[in-house]
CSV table of C-alpha atoms in Angstrom, one decimal:
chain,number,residue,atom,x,y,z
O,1,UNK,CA,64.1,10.4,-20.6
O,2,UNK,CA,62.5,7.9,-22.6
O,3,UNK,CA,60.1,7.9,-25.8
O,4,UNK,CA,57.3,5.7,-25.9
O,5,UNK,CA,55.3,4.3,-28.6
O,6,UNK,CA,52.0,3.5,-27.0
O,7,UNK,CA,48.2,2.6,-29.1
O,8,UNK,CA,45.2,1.2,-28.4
O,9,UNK,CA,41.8,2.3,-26.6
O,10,UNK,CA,43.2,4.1,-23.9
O,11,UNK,CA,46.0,6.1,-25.4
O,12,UNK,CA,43.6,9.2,-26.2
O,13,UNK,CA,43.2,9.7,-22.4
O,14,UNK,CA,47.5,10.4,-22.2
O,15,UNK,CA,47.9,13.6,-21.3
O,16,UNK,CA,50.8,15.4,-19.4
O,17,UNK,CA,51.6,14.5,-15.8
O,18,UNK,CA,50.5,10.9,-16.6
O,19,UNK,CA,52.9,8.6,-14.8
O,20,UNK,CA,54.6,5.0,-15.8
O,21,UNK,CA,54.9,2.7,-13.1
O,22,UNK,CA,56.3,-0.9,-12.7
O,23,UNK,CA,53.6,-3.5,-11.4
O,24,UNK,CA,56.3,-4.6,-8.8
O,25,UNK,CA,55.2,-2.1,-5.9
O,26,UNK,CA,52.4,-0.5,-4.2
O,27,UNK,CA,52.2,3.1,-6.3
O,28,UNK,CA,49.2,4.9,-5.7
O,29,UNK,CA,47.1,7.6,-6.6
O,30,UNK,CA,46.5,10.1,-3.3
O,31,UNK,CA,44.8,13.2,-2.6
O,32,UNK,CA,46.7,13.8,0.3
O,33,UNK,CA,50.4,14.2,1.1
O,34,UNK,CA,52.8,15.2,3.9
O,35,UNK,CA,55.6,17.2,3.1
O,36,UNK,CA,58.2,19.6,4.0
O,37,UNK,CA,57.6,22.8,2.2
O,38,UNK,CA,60.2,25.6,2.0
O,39,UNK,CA,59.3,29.4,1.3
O,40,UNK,CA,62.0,31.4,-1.3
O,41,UNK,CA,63.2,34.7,0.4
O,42,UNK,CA,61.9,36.2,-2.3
O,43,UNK,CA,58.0,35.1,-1.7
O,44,UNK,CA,55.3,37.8,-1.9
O,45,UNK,CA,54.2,37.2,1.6
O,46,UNK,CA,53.7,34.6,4.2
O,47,UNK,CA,51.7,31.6,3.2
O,48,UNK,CA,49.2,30.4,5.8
O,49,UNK,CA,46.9,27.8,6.3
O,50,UNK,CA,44.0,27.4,3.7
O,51,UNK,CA,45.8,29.0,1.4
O,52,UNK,CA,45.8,27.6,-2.4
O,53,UNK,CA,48.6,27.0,-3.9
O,54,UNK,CA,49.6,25.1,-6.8
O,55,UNK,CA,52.0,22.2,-6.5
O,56,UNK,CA,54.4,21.1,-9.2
O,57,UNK,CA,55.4,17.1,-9.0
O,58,UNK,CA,57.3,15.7,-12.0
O,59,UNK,CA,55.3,17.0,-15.4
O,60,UNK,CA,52.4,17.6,-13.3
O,61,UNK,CA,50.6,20.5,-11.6
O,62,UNK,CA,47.5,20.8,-9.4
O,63,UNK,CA,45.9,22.9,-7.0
O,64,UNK,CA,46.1,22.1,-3.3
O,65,UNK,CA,45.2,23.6,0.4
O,66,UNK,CA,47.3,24.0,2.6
O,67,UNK,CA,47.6,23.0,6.2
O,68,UNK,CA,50.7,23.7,8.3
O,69,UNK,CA,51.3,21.4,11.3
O,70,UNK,CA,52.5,23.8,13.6
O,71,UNK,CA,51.2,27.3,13.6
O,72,UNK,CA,51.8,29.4,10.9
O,73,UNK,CA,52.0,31.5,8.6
O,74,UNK,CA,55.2,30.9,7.0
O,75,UNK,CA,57.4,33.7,6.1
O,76,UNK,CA,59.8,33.7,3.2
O,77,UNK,CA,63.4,32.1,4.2
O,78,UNK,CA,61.5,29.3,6.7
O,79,UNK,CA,60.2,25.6,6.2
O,80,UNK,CA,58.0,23.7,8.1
O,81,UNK,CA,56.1,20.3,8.0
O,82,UNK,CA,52.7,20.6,6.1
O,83,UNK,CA,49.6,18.4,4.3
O,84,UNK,CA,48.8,19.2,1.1
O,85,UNK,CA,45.4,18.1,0.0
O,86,UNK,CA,45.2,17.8,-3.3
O,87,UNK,CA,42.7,18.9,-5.7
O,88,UNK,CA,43.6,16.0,-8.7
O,89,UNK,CA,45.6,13.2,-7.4
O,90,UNK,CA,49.3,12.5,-7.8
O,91,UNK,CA,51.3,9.5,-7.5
O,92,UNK,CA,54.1,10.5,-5.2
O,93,UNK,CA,57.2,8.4,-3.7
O,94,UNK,CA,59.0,9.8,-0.9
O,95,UNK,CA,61.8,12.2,-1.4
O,96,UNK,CA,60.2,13.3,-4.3
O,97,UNK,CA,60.9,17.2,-5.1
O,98,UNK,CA,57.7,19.6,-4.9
O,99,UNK,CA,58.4,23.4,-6.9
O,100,UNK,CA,55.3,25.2,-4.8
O,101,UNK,CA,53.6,28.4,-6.9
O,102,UNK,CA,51.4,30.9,-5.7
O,103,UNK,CA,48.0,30.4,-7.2
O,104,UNK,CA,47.6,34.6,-8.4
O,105,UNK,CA,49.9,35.9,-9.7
O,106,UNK,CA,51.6,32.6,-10.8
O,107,UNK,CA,55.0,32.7,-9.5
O,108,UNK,CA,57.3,30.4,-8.0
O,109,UNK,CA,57.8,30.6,-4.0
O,110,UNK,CA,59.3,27.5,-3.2
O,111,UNK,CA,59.7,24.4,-2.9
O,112,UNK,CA,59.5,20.4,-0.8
O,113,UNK,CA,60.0,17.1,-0.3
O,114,UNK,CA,57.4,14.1,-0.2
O,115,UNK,CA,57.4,12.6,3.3
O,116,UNK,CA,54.4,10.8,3.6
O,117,UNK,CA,52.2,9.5,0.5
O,118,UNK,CA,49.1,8.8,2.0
O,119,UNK,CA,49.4,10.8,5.8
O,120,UNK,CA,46.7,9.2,8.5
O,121,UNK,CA,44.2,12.0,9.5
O,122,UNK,CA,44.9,14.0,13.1
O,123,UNK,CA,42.8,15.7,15.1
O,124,UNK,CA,43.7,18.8,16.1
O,125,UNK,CA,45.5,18.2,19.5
O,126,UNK,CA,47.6,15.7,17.0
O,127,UNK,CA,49.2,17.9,14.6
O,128,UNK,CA,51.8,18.7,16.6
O,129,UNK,CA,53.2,15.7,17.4
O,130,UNK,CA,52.5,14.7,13.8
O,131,UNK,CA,54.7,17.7,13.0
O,132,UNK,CA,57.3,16.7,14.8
O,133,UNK,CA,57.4,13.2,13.5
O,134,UNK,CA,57.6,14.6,10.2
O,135,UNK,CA,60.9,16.3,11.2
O,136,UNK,CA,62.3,13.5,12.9
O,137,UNK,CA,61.5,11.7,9.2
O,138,UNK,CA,63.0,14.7,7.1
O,139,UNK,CA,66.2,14.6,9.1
O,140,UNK,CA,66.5,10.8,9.2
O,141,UNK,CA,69.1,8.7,6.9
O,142,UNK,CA,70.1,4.9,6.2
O,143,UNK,CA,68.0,2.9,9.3
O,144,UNK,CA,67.2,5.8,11.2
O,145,UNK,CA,64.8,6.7,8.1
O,146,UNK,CA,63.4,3.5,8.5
O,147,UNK,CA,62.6,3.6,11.8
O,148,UNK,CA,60.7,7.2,11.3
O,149,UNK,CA,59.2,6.1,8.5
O,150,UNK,CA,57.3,3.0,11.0
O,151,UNK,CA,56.9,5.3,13.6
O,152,UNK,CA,54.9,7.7,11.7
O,153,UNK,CA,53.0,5.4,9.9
O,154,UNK,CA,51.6,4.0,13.7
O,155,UNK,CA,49.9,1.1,13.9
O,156,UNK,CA,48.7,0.8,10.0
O,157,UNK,CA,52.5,0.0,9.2
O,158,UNK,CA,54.2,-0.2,5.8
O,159,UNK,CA,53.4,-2.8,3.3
O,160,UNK,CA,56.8,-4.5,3.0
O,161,UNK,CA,57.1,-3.9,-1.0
O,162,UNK,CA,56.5,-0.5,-0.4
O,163,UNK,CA,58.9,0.5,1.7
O,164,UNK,CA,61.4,2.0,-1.0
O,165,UNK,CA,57.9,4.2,-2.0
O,166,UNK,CA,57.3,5.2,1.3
O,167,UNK,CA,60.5,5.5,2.6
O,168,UNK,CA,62.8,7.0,0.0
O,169,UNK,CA,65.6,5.1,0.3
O,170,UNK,CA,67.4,2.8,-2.4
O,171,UNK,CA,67.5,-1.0,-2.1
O,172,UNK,CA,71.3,-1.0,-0.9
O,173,UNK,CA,69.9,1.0,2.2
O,174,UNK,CA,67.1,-1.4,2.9
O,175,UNK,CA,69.1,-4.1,2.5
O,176,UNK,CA,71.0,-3.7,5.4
O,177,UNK,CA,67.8,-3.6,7.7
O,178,UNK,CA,66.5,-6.7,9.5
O,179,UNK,CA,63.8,-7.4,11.6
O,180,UNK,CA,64.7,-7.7,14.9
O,181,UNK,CA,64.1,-5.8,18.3
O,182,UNK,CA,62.8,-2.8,16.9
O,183,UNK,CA,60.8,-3.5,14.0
O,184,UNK,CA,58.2,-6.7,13.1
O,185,UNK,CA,56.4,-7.7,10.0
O,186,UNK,CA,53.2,-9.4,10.0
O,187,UNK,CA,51.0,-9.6,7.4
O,188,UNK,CA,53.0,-8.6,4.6
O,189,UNK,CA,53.3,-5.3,6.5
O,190,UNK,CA,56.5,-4.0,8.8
O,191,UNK,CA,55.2,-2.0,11.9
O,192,UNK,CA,57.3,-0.8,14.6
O,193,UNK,CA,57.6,-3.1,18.2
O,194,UNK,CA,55.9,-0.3,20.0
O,195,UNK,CA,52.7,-0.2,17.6
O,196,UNK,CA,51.9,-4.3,18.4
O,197,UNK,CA,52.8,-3.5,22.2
O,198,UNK,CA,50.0,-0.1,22.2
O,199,UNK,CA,47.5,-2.6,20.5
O,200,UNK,CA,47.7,-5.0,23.3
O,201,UNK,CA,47.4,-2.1,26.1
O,202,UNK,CA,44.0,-1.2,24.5
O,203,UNK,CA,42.8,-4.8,23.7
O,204,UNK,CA,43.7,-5.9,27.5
O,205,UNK,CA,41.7,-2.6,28.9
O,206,UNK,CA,38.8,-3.0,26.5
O,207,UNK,CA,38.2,-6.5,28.2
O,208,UNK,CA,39.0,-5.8,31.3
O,209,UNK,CA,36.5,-2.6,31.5
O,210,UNK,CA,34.1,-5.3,29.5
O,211,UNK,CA,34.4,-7.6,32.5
O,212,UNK,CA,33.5,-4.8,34.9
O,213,UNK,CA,30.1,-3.3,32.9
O,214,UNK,CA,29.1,-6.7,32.2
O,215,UNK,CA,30.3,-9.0,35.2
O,216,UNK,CA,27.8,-12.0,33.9
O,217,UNK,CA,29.6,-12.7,30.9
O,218,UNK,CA,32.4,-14.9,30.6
O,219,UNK,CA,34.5,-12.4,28.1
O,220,UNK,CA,34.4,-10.0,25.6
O,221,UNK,CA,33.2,-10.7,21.6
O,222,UNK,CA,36.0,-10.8,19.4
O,223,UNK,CA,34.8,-7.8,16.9
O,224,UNK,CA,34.8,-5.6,20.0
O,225,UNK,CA,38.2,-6.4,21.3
O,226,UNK,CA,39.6,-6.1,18.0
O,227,UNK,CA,37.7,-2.9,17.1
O,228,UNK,CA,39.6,-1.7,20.9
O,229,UNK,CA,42.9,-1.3,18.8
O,230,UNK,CA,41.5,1.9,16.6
O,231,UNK,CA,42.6,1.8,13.1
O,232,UNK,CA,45.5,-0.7,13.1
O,233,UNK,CA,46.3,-2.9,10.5
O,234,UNK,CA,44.3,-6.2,10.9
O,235,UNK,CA,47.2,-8.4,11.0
O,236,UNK,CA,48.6,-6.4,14.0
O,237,UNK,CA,45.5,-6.9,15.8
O,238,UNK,CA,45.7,-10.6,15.4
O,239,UNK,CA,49.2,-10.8,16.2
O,240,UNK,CA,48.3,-8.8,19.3
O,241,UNK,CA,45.6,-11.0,20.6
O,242,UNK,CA,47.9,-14.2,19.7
O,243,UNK,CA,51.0,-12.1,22.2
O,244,UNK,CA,48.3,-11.9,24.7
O,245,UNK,CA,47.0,-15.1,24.8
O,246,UNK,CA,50.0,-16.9,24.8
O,247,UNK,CA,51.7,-15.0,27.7
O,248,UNK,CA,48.4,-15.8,29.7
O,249,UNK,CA,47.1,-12.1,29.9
O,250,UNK,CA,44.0,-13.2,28.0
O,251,UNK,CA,42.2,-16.4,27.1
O,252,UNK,CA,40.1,-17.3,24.3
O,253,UNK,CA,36.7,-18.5,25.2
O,254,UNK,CA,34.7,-19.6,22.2
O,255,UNK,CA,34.7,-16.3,19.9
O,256,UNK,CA,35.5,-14.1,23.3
O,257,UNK,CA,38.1,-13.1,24.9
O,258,UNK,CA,39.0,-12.9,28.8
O,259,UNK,CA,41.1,-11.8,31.2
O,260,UNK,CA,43.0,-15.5,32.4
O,261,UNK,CA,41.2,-16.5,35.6
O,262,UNK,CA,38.8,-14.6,35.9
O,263,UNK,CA,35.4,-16.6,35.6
O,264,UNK,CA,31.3,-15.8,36.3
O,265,UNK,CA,30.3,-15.8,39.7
């Protein structure tokens, strides 16, 4: 615990919950979080899907939905991986601890861990494997954290002085980890060999199907190609065209790209 003596214009808007960060990583405010939530034996009754609940995080407590990945309801005595979506933000690291209370009559009916601080949205046929990512992640330690951690996070990746914040594990841990076969950075950001290799499957079918609908152009536009990845990280796009091109796959013509040999007729 610590006391601090702080003045000036904005110390009227201090209230509980507030949080005190260093400037030295990536915290952020989020409406949304992944977690694994556990019910007490001694809940009321199950807790389902769009039900509100309140959610207890450090000094803070707001109200939240919630939305289990797989199935539901819960019944006291089991866990599961969930999103919370938050009605007030927090500022959340992983492995944080969560104390879950029903939201009438206020009592407490669990509890959870932070595993994601700012989850990527999922369609419906999604949540599943989301789900079990998320377990994979809650039962990971040391590296094998690590590599969840990227996996789950896809092709956005994990802004390199984040990854304590979004990985929940100490600087010893992550100081044994080096890039190598299984993880790159680019960008500032460490993503996961696979997510570069996925982005250059779409990019090479988004020209090649370009080629076919339009067979009297020499390539496809840039924006396109890059737009073919979905919602990777910009950096991994580039880094995907740049793989592409300089195993021959793909050539740059001008601000297109084309499949290597293949020319107008």
């Amino acid at each position: 615990r610590a006391a601090l003596a702080l003045t000036g214009p904005g110390a009227a808007a201090l209230r509980r919950g507030v949080i005190l960060v260093g400037g030295d990583r990536p915290w952020l405010a989020t409406r949304r979080v992944d977690a694994r939530l556990w019910l007490s034996e001694g809940a009321p009754r199950p807790l389902a899907s769009g039900d509100r609940i309140r959610v207890l995080h450090g000094t803070t407590e707001v109200m939240a939905r919630l939305r289990w990945y797989r199935g539901g309801p819960v019944s006291g005595g089991d866990s599961g991986p969930a999103l919370l979506l938050l009605e007030r933000p927090l500022v959340p690291a992983v492995g944080d601890r969560l104390v879950i209370r029903a939201y009438s009559p206020v009592t407490t009916i669990g509890g959870g861990e932070v595993l994601a601080r700012r989850p990527p949205r999922v369609r419906a046929a999604g949540r599943a494997e989301r789900g079990r990512l998320l377990d994979e992640l809650a039962a990971a330690g040391g590296p094998a954290r690590l590599l969840a951690v990227l996996g789950a996070a896809g092709p956005r990746g994990v802004e390199e002085r984040g990854l304590p914040l979004d990985t929940g594990l100490g600087a010893t841990a992550l100081a044994g980890v080096t890039l190598g076969e299984d993880i790159e950075s680019h960008g500032g950001r460490w993503f996961l060999k696979q997510a570069r290799g996925d982005a250059m499957r779409r990019i090479v079918e988004s020209v090649a199907r370009h080629h076919e609908t339009h067979p009297l152009e020499t390539g496809q536009p840039l924006p396109a190609a890059r737009r073919a990845a979905g919602d990777a990280d910009p950096a991994l796009v580039e880094a995907a065209i740049d793989a592409l091109v300089e195993s021959g796959a793909l050539e740059r013509r001008g601000a297109e790209l084309g499949v290597t040999g293949r020319e107008v007729d």
